[in-house]
Amino acid sequence: MFDLDKWQEIYSTIRKNKLRTFLTGFSVAWGIFMLIILLGSGNGLENGVKSQFGGGAVNGIWITNGMTGMDYKGLKTGRQIRFTNDDYKVMKSTLTGPDHMSARMFLGNNLTSYKDQYGSFFISPCHPDYGYIKTINLLQGRFLNNIDITEFRKASVIGEKVKLALFRGKDTVALGKYININGALFKVVGVFRDFSRNDDEQKRIYIPITTAQRVFSGSNFVNQISFTTGSADPDEVDKMVEKSKSILANRHTFDPKDERAINVWNKSEDVRKFTSLFRGIRLFIWIIGIGTIVAGIVGVSNIMMIVVKERTKEIGIRKALGASPSSIISLIMQEAIVITGFAGYIGLVLGVGVLELVRTYMPSTEFFKDPEADFSIAISATVLLIFAGAIAGFVPAMKAAKVRPVEALRDE
Amino acid sequence: MISIKNIHKSYVMGQNSLHVLKGIDLDIEQGEMISIMGASGSGKSTLLNILGILDNYDEGEYNLNGTKIKKLNERKAAQMRNRMLGFVFQSFNLVSFKNAMENVALPLYYQNVPRKKRNAIAMEYLERMGLKEWAHHLPNELSGGQKQRVAIARALITNPKVILADEPTGALDSVTSLEVIDLLHEINKTGITVIIVTHELDIAQRTRRTVRITDGMITEIIIN
């Protein structure tokens, strides 16, 4: 079946029937090309939206203080709730689920300088665990540690955009240098890149919360307590959230049902929502993709049918000259397989090429970023099309091989 | 060489059955040149197709060079056609996308002769037909007479025992017709049996025997 002579025979047939070859090949190449583009776009959409999620562990819970929205136990609506270090300590000691916990203050943007370079950056005082909760990606140095907290060290971890602004030039060493934050000097101990592509997240400076309270606020207030829930399942996470609410409600005397007194952001819930959204999008893409493949298969089958019909007389001649039925079948099928295989490969390469071009030259937008196609899916789609082409060729080839030569010769 | 006894053949079309051959008996010796004549629809082409194992028959007996030809499977039939028989058709039946040389070489492809060797042999046969310069032309670039000579070269390339020619001059003018018939005579002189189906009397008269078929029966055998 795989002797060189047969390949030469197929090659000469293909070479001399260019239009037919092109039409067969085109429907296959187009099907694969579209599938790759579809899968790639779907992934691009998913990557884009996922990057909008911003940083933060997928199992993170952020609780921020707010103003009461309900009268409770004689206390009026509109009362400001203020968390303190004690809330953090109680939460840490009573809640058993969280594996990382941090308190945070909101200091807002502060004038920051290094030598003659100035900038206004978001100062974020926190505990060392926040590095984990926020999934900080360290480029240089380290994140805050417990000694920074207990010794009230003036340490700072700066975003890469901060470094770029204050320390001109990419190669300038920032580690060990002292930056001036609102009048106080802080030593740079680390440089980070936030997981989020959001620019603001890269313009932050993390400092120890204890130092910030002593230097900037002179109080024990904190604005936010956040933690990650480890490997807890959704029910356990819900229980943790309820427990935190009741602890804080009890300590600050507000109604546990009051949704404005404190604001809870449960990221895992958001992730769940988006996961189901993307499951929907992926299903949609698959339905269209399978539709495209089916159209390709129908196209190949159609053309193969016409090809065999068109070649009936030739088949008759070949049979009169001594071609056995099996040699006729294998001739037509091998031709079909060669054409669909080759065309499928071309479609694959073109599709991946277009995706690469988009990836390189199109700026990623909020909702579209890094399109990429699952290669194994593309390969299996190609194999499927080749298989379909073979089957599509097999049935009519079989019929043609069975026809008595006299009938085939009569065909015009 | 060829012996047929009481051959019957009907074509069934829907509910109608057309009895085309109604008991044909014929013996053809090796090296003989014989013509089959008859009006269209007389069954002469059907007889030739049966002799060429291109079609099957319903009843009777057919012996080709000592082999009984009856209900052969397609693979065996193809082998027999390839080794024993050469065909020359009225409409030439050349493969349109193959050049003259490739057309001539095609039967050897089915004998698994290597490409270079079969092309060399094909060139030899084309040269014998005086078509060496046309070897790389496609059939539609050739005249009718040239096409028929290519077809004859193709029929001869396997050294068959029998050449079956179905109206070989039907699509040719009188001058080329004569050339083709001369060619068939030369082939016959090398010892190959030649069977020609024709409705032209002057061609039939140039063969040793003429078998006249009317309505599916042999009505006359003329020795010329």
XYZ file of C-alpha atoms in Angstrom:
636
model
C 0.000 0.000 0.000
C 2.856 2.397 0.676
C 5.093 1.669 -2.268
C 6.780 4.612 -3.901
C 5.067 3.978 -7.192
C 1.639 4.543 -5.749
C 2.763 7.834 -4.245
C 4.086 8.897 -7.624
C 0.780 7.892 -9.190
C -1.095 9.949 -6.555
C 1.276 12.859 -6.924
C 0.828 12.971 -10.698
C -2.960 12.744 -10.324
C -2.982 15.602 -7.816
C -0.641 17.710 -9.890
C -2.802 17.349 -12.956
C -6.111 18.046 -11.224
C -5.242 21.259 -9.467
C -8.711 22.761 -9.167
C -10.204 19.603 -7.718
C -7.325 19.291 -5.289
C -7.633 22.937 -4.328
C -11.384 22.696 -3.691
C -11.035 19.630 -1.507
C -8.097 21.106 0.321
C -9.700 24.485 0.779
C -12.765 23.228 2.623
C -10.562 21.286 5.005
C -8.031 24.061 5.521
C -10.822 26.572 6.057
C -12.559 24.383 8.634
C -9.395 23.901 10.642
C -8.417 27.560 10.270
C -11.786 28.721 11.605
C -11.671 26.255 14.465
C -8.239 27.478 15.532
C -9.335 31.115 15.312
C -12.481 30.358 17.311
C -10.679 28.453 20.027
C -7.977 31.103 20.134
C -10.468 33.958 20.420
C -12.303 32.160 23.190
C -9.087 31.759 25.109
C -8.194 35.382 24.407
C -11.509 36.514 25.847
C -11.017 34.334 28.887
C -7.450 35.529 29.419
C -8.549 39.153 29.037
C -11.377 38.923 31.551
C -9.264 36.898 33.944
C -6.628 39.604 33.944
C -9.394 42.046 34.901
C -9.947 40.056 38.032
C -6.940 41.772 39.382
C -4.591 40.278 41.845
C -5.611 38.418 44.879
C -5.871 34.817 45.839
C -8.931 33.092 44.393
C -9.956 32.083 47.902
C -9.594 35.539 49.432
C -12.151 37.329 51.615
C -11.888 41.094 52.088
C -13.896 42.747 54.908
C -13.922 46.551 54.859
C -15.479 48.859 57.417
C -18.402 51.060 56.478
C -21.320 53.033 57.981
C -24.279 51.358 59.609
C -27.415 51.230 57.546
C -29.839 50.087 60.285
C -30.765 51.278 63.743
C -29.618 48.741 66.275
C -29.921 48.567 70.048
C -30.677 52.289 70.308
C -27.789 53.247 68.061
C -28.629 55.349 65.038
C -28.124 54.679 61.374
C -25.072 56.264 59.752
C -22.594 55.446 62.459
C -19.015 54.923 61.206
C -17.611 51.530 62.085
C -13.884 51.546 62.757
C -11.897 48.352 63.014
C -8.949 48.261 65.362
C -5.901 46.094 65.895
C -7.954 44.220 68.500
C -10.492 43.170 65.873
C -7.658 41.706 63.846
C -6.256 39.882 66.890
C -9.670 38.483 67.899
C -10.434 37.374 64.373
C -7.063 35.748 64.119
C -7.444 33.855 67.370
C -11.143 32.858 67.055
C -11.464 31.962 63.356
C -10.048 28.523 62.667
C -10.487 28.355 58.880
C -8.220 31.105 57.473
C -4.630 30.175 56.673
C -3.448 33.758 56.093
C -4.814 36.940 57.606
C -3.881 40.596 57.390
C -5.232 43.957 58.476
C -4.853 46.992 56.251
C -5.093 50.722 56.556
C -6.197 53.023 53.801
C -3.740 55.888 53.642
C -4.577 56.897 50.100
C -2.108 58.551 47.756
C 0.897 60.151 49.363
C 3.685 62.256 48.020
C 6.749 60.078 47.711
C 10.216 61.033 46.570
C 13.674 59.707 45.981
C 16.361 62.399 45.527
C 14.861 64.772 42.984
C 12.164 62.413 41.688
C 8.639 62.839 43.014
C 5.417 60.935 42.638
C 2.096 60.343 44.315
C 1.558 56.689 45.154
C -1.000 54.600 46.970
C 0.412 53.647 50.339
C -0.906 50.363 51.659
C 0.063 49.465 55.244
C -0.510 45.782 55.965
C 0.702 42.593 57.617
C 3.197 40.231 55.934
C 0.379 37.773 55.086
C -1.073 40.315 52.680
C 1.628 39.386 50.213
C 0.038 35.966 49.980
C -3.554 37.195 50.036
C -2.869 39.677 47.240
C -0.635 37.160 45.362
C 2.211 39.638 45.133
C 4.857 38.599 42.624
C 8.258 39.721 43.930
C 10.792 40.770 41.317
C 13.543 41.730 43.737
C 14.186 41.484 47.468
C 11.508 40.315 49.870
C 8.024 41.173 51.093
C 7.369 42.505 54.603
C 8.105 40.105 57.456
C 7.115 39.710 61.112
C 10.193 41.493 62.391
C 9.209 44.557 60.327
C 5.901 44.473 62.220
C 7.189 43.887 65.738
C 10.154 46.279 65.468
C 8.153 49.023 63.706
C 10.715 49.042 60.935
C 10.466 51.608 58.172
C 10.546 49.032 55.396
C 8.753 49.349 52.074
C 7.930 47.085 49.148
C 7.356 49.111 45.991
C 5.570 48.316 42.737
C 7.617 48.148 39.571
C 5.950 51.294 38.231
C 6.969 53.093 41.435
C 10.514 51.970 40.941
C 10.431 53.103 37.343
C 9.162 56.541 38.380
C 11.450 57.164 41.326
C 14.577 55.329 40.228
C 15.049 56.494 36.671
C 16.308 53.797 34.384
C 15.666 50.129 34.510
C 19.041 49.095 35.886
C 19.145 51.436 38.851
C 19.284 49.498 42.093
C 16.377 50.378 44.367
C 16.939 47.825 47.105
C 18.481 49.329 50.219
C 17.736 52.913 49.127
C 15.604 55.165 51.268
C 12.489 56.765 49.836
C 10.645 59.630 51.440
C 6.952 58.885 52.027
C 5.121 61.965 53.245
C 8.121 63.103 55.244
C 9.265 59.759 56.655
C 12.173 57.778 55.196
C 11.472 54.127 54.327
C 14.026 51.600 53.171
C 13.146 49.720 49.997
C 13.302 45.982 50.764
C 11.472 44.600 47.728
C 10.077 45.345 44.284
C 6.927 43.601 43.079
C 4.702 43.174 40.092
C 1.023 42.659 40.841
C -0.664 39.670 39.180
C -3.242 42.116 37.847
C -2.375 44.013 34.657
C -4.209 46.985 36.149
C -1.758 49.873 36.186
C -2.884 51.259 39.562
C -1.992 47.997 41.254
C 1.616 48.441 40.120
C 1.793 51.941 41.643
C 1.470 50.822 45.243
C 3.835 50.820 48.162
C 3.366 48.287 50.965
C 4.672 49.224 54.414
C 4.285 47.523 57.830
C 0.919 48.416 59.363
C 2.405 48.902 62.818
C 4.931 51.418 61.507
C 2.206 53.255 59.592
C 0.009 53.518 62.668
C 2.868 54.957 64.667
C 4.196 57.340 62.002
C 1.101 58.487 60.118
C -2.111 57.959 62.094
C -1.094 57.690 65.712
C -4.035 55.374 66.343
C -4.844 51.685 66.338
C -7.486 51.936 63.631
C -7.490 49.680 60.590
C -9.823 49.814 57.584
C -9.823 46.286 56.272
C -9.258 42.764 57.420
C -8.631 40.139 54.775
C -7.875 36.454 54.844
C -7.653 33.406 52.620
C -9.774 30.362 53.316
C -7.267 27.606 52.579
C -8.859 24.564 50.995
C -12.309 25.156 52.510
C -15.307 24.271 50.345
C -17.967 26.913 49.527
C -20.144 25.956 52.515
C -17.253 26.245 54.928
C -16.302 29.588 53.373
C -19.858 30.838 53.904
C -19.662 29.744 57.545
C -16.336 31.594 57.957
C -17.874 34.752 56.517
C -20.898 34.472 58.843
C -18.654 33.891 61.811
C -16.510 36.945 60.970
C -19.626 39.081 60.557
C -21.013 38.002 63.925
C -17.687 38.611 65.667
C -17.438 42.110 64.229
C -21.169 42.831 64.769
C -20.853 41.819 68.363
C -17.716 43.877 68.943
C -19.026 47.004 67.220
C -22.703 46.642 68.131
C -24.366 46.570 64.743
C -26.993 44.332 63.276
C -25.320 41.219 61.725
C -27.842 41.627 58.875
C -26.667 45.191 58.223
C -24.941 45.020 54.862
C -23.624 48.579 54.969
C -21.854 48.426 58.322
C -19.208 46.232 56.822
C -18.529 45.295 53.237
C -17.588 41.703 52.503
C -16.012 40.777 49.160
C -15.876 37.050 48.702
C -13.654 36.512 45.728
C -14.258 32.795 45.478
C -17.916 33.599 44.797
C -16.901 35.880 41.914
C -14.539 33.234 40.618
C -17.371 30.724 40.718
C -19.611 33.072 38.752
C -16.967 33.709 36.104
C -16.065 30.057 35.905
C -19.648 29.232 35.020
C -19.723 32.133 32.548
C -16.634 30.797 30.830
C -18.027 27.313 30.865
C -20.931 28.776 28.907
C -18.662 30.608 26.473
C -16.546 27.504 25.949
C -19.645 25.416 25.285
C -20.775 28.018 22.766
C -17.383 27.939 21.039
C -17.461 24.168 20.925
C -20.909 24.142 19.377
C -19.761 26.551 16.655
C -16.466 24.689 16.291
C -18.183 21.348 15.859
C -20.532 23.018 13.382
C -17.527 24.234 11.401
C -15.988 20.772 11.433
C -19.246 19.201 10.320
C -19.451 21.722 7.474
C -15.888 20.772 6.537
C -16.730 17.085 6.619
C -19.794 17.638 4.457
C -17.669 19.669 2.051
C -15.021 16.975 1.793
C -17.625 14.253 1.387
C -19.351 16.204 -1.340
C -16.183 16.789 -3.273
C -15.032 13.198 -2.872
C -18.371 12.015 -4.190
C -18.064 14.259 -7.224
C -14.460 13.195 -7.686
C -15.397 9.542 -7.832
C -18.297 10.276 -10.157
C -16.010 12.306 -12.362
C -13.440 9.531 -12.404
C -15.829 6.680 -13.167
C -14.641 6.433 -16.743
C -11.017 6.570 -15.714
C -11.720 3.833 -13.197
C -13.276 1.796 -15.991
C -10.181 2.270 -18.150
C -7.915 1.300 -15.295
C -9.985 -1.812 -14.649
C -9.894 -2.789 -18.300
C -6.121 -2.480 -18.151
C -5.917 -4.736 -15.125
C -6.549 -2.660 -11.987
C -7.943 -4.719 -9.115
C -10.826 -3.281 -7.052
C -8.589 -2.864 -4.004
C -6.037 -0.870 -5.981
C -8.825 1.464 -7.132
C -10.115 1.949 -3.588
C -6.702 2.574 -2.128
C -5.812 4.979 -4.948
C -8.832 7.191 -4.279
C -8.632 6.955 -0.517
C -4.925 7.634 -0.329
C -5.436 10.653 -2.514
C -8.231 11.883 -0.233
C -6.110 11.328 2.860
C -3.075 13.051 1.401
C -5.083 16.085 0.322
C -7.082 16.479 3.540
C -4.024 15.833 5.691
C -1.913 18.367 3.882
C -4.691 20.956 3.729
C -5.526 20.417 7.384
C -1.909 21.067 8.247
C -1.928 24.269 6.211
C -5.105 25.435 7.967
C -3.493 24.641 11.296
C -0.346 26.593 10.507
C -2.297 29.570 9.111
C -4.626 29.667 12.107
C -1.801 29.520 14.616
C 0.076 32.116 12.550
C -2.848 34.555 12.625
C -3.231 34.080 16.369
C 0.474 34.733 16.837
C 0.205 37.932 14.767
C -2.756 39.144 16.820
C -0.916 38.268 19.981
C 2.179 40.187 18.919
C 0.755 43.233 17.175
C -2.692 43.822 18.625
C -2.551 45.632 21.966
C -4.364 43.591 24.565
C -7.594 45.253 25.598
C -9.597 44.885 28.781
C -11.500 41.957 27.406
C -9.102 40.384 24.949
C -5.599 39.258 25.616
C -3.149 36.550 24.537
C -5.303 34.437 22.228
C -3.980 30.900 22.101
C -5.319 27.681 20.652
C -5.254 24.316 22.286
C -2.924 22.443 19.961
C -4.064 18.953 20.816
C -7.661 19.877 19.999
C -6.572 21.322 16.645
C -4.581 18.180 15.836
C -7.466 15.900 16.733
C -9.815 18.021 14.610
C -7.433 17.610 11.673
C -7.233 13.874 12.227
C -11.020 13.755 12.390
C -11.287 15.610 9.074
C -8.756 13.290 7.430
C -10.712 10.338 8.733
C -13.927 11.885 7.440
C -12.301 12.486 4.055
C -11.204 8.861 3.941
C -14.686 7.613 4.818
C -16.223 10.062 2.380
C -13.942 8.703 -0.313
C -14.333 5.103 0.731
C -18.054 4.676 0.123
C -18.109 5.963 -3.469
C -14.714 4.368 -4.219
C -16.123 1.055 -3.052
C -19.117 1.511 -5.331
C -16.940 2.490 -8.262
C -14.645 -0.478 -7.705
C -17.605 -2.852 -7.754
C -19.126 -1.588 -10.980
C -18.387 -3.837 -13.932
C -15.801 -2.233 -16.205
C -18.170 -2.228 -19.145
C -20.560 0.037 -17.256
C -17.815 2.299 -16.014
C -16.437 2.639 -19.546
C -19.855 3.608 -20.843
C -19.990 6.533 -18.420
C -19.475 9.873 -20.097
C -7.424 -20.120 -27.987
C -10.959 -18.894 -27.489
C -13.913 -21.174 -27.308
C -17.444 -20.123 -26.499
C -20.425 -22.380 -26.406
C -24.066 -21.416 -26.265
C -23.515 -18.009 -24.691
C -26.660 -16.202 -23.535
C -26.858 -12.709 -22.187
C -29.833 -10.583 -21.162
C -29.988 -7.038 -19.857
C -32.614 -6.485 -17.209
C -34.015 -2.983 -17.164
C -36.689 -2.658 -14.570
C -39.353 -5.167 -15.485
C -38.220 -5.594 -19.064
C -35.561 -8.071 -19.970
C -33.644 -7.652 -23.201
C -32.245 -10.863 -24.563
C -29.116 -9.665 -26.381
C -27.155 -12.852 -27.075
C -29.172 -15.929 -27.866
C -26.746 -18.811 -27.873
C -23.458 -17.962 -29.532
C -20.961 -20.698 -30.447
C -17.562 -19.647 -31.711
C -14.010 -20.974 -31.758
C -11.092 -18.723 -32.500
C -7.640 -20.110 -33.057
C -4.421 -18.596 -31.850
C -2.983 -16.080 -34.287
C -6.252 -15.667 -36.120
C -7.626 -12.334 -37.280
C -11.374 -12.283 -37.145
C -14.034 -9.621 -37.556
C -17.469 -9.480 -36.024
C -20.063 -7.600 -38.050
C -23.585 -6.623 -37.378
C -26.028 -3.750 -37.217
C -26.090 -1.640 -34.100
C -28.013 -3.409 -31.376
C -27.207 -6.806 -32.854
C -25.129 -7.745 -29.811
C -21.689 -7.622 -31.404
C -20.243 -5.224 -28.800
C -21.786 -7.247 -25.983
C -20.058 -10.322 -27.362
C -16.749 -8.502 -27.476
C -17.208 -7.263 -23.892
C -17.856 -10.817 -22.751
C -14.766 -12.023 -24.619
C -12.824 -9.220 -22.919
C -14.167 -10.167 -19.450
C -15.480 -6.635 -19.161
C -18.974 -8.055 -18.778
C -20.370 -11.348 -17.534
C -22.760 -13.734 -19.262
C -25.789 -15.615 -18.060
C -25.479 -18.995 -19.632
C -22.986 -21.068 -21.618
C -19.283 -21.675 -21.479
C -16.255 -19.522 -22.235
C -12.712 -20.841 -22.350
C -9.834 -18.457 -22.794
C -6.460 -20.079 -23.366
C -7.533 -23.082 -21.346
C -9.014 -21.118 -18.462
C -12.714 -21.346 -17.843
C -14.105 -17.826 -17.523
C -17.179 -17.941 -15.361
C -18.050 -15.751 -12.421
C -14.451 -14.743 -11.800
C -14.042 -12.332 -8.956
C -12.974 -8.858 -9.993
C -9.384 -9.316 -8.880
C -8.913 -12.467 -10.969
C -10.706 -10.918 -13.913
C -8.451 -7.871 -13.700
C -5.411 -10.124 -13.705
C -6.667 -12.040 -16.736
C -7.349 -8.815 -18.635
C -3.961 -7.491 -17.723
C -1.981 -10.573 -18.766
C -3.998 -11.956 -21.664
C -5.956 -9.190 -23.303
C -5.384 -5.854 -24.975
C -8.203 -3.417 -25.730
C -8.638 -0.903 -28.526
C -11.792 1.181 -28.220
C -13.683 3.383 -30.650
C -13.382 6.358 -28.285
C -9.727 5.525 -27.495
C -10.319 5.612 -23.705
C -7.035 7.254 -22.859
C -6.669 8.732 -19.364
C -7.002 12.430 -20.107
C -4.570 13.767 -17.512
C -1.777 11.359 -18.393
C 0.541 11.931 -21.334
C 0.975 9.425 -24.132
C 3.895 7.652 -22.500
C 2.150 7.358 -19.125
C -0.982 6.048 -20.809
C 0.990 3.366 -22.606
C 2.846 2.446 -19.407
C -0.315 2.163 -17.276
C -0.925 -1.616 -17.740
C 2.628 -2.280 -16.541
C 1.870 -0.276 -13.397
C -0.636 -2.963 -12.531
C 2.086 -5.572 -13.046
C 4.241 -3.719 -10.514
C 6.898 -2.893 -13.085
C 9.107 -0.086 -11.712
C 8.331 3.353 -13.078
C 11.572 3.921 -14.968
C 11.471 0.521 -16.590
C 7.849 0.765 -17.665
C 8.355 4.238 -19.069
C 11.323 2.978 -21.068
C 9.251 0.114 -22.449
C 6.412 2.532 -23.226
C 8.836 4.706 -25.187
C 9.898 1.679 -27.200
C 6.316 0.918 -28.159
C 5.595 4.555 -28.992
C 8.648 4.610 -31.199
C 7.352 1.566 -32.991
C 4.109 3.489 -33.581
C 6.111 6.471 -34.843
C 4.970 8.628 -31.905
C 8.246 9.137 -30.086
C 8.059 12.926 -30.382
C 4.518 12.908 -29.009
C 5.338 10.889 -25.916
C 4.936 13.831 -23.555
C 1.752 15.220 -25.080
C -1.611 14.868 -23.412
C -4.307 12.980 -25.348
C -6.199 16.167 -26.238
C -3.099 17.415 -28.036
C -3.104 14.406 -30.344
C -5.079 13.709 -33.513
C -7.570 10.834 -33.650
C -5.158 8.567 -35.497
C -2.381 9.362 -33.037
C -4.673 8.675 -30.104
C -5.655 5.315 -31.549
C -2.014 4.410 -32.092
C -1.278 5.320 -28.469
C -4.170 3.073 -27.449
C -2.784 0.261 -29.599
C 0.652 0.689 -28.040
C -1.006 0.488 -24.641
C -2.846 -2.691 -25.655
C 0.398 -4.280 -26.841
C 2.700 -3.367 -23.981
C 1.788 -6.400 -21.848
C 2.364 -8.861 -24.739
C -1.242 -10.044 -24.696
C -2.485 -13.169 -26.423
C -5.558 -11.421 -27.803
C -6.279 -7.883 -29.007
C -9.927 -6.895 -28.838
C -10.808 -3.902 -31.004
C -14.270 -2.373 -30.692
C -14.918 -0.256 -33.791
C -11.285 0.873 -33.820
C -11.821 3.069 -36.870
C -15.251 4.357 -35.928
C -13.976 7.815 -35.032
C -11.324 8.081 -37.750
C -11.250 9.278 -41.350
C -10.677 6.766 -44.137
C -6.917 7.355 -44.521
C -6.143 6.956 -40.812
C -8.580 4.048 -40.692
C -6.453 2.246 -43.236
C -3.288 2.967 -41.262
C -4.842 1.593 -38.087
C -6.046 -1.549 -39.871
C -2.577 -2.029 -41.370
C -1.167 -1.737 -37.896
C -3.558 -4.394 -36.596
C -2.486 -6.653 -39.465
C 1.156 -6.234 -38.530
C 0.316 -7.068 -34.934
C -1.517 -10.150 -36.123
C 1.574 -11.238 -38.042
C 3.533 -11.441 -34.763
C 1.168 -14.188 -33.673
C -1.338 -12.219 -31.606
C -4.989 -13.066 -32.081
C -6.945 -10.007 -33.227
C -10.695 -9.670 -32.918
C -12.282 -6.609 -34.531
C -15.859 -5.487 -34.117
C -16.878 -3.312 -37.058
C -19.753 -2.436 -39.292
C -17.549 -1.493 -42.233
C -17.490 -4.191 -44.854
C -14.092 -3.337 -46.384
C -12.427 -3.663 -42.980
C -14.196 -6.937 -42.310
C -13.128 -8.278 -45.673
C -9.501 -7.790 -44.827
C -9.726 -10.272 -41.936
C -9.494 -14.028 -42.364
C -12.994 -14.718 -41.119
C -16.030 -12.540 -40.708
C -18.722 -13.485 -38.253
C -22.037 -11.854 -38.954
C -24.385 -11.411 -36.007
C -28.045 -10.597 -36.377
C -30.370 -10.212 -33.387
C -28.027 -11.970 -31.020
C -27.326 -14.994 -33.170
C -24.553 -15.882 -35.571
C -26.169 -15.941 -38.975
C -23.160 -16.289 -41.179
C -19.431 -17.038 -41.009
C -17.585 -15.883 -44.127
C -14.054 -16.978 -44.895
C -12.429 -14.168 -46.812
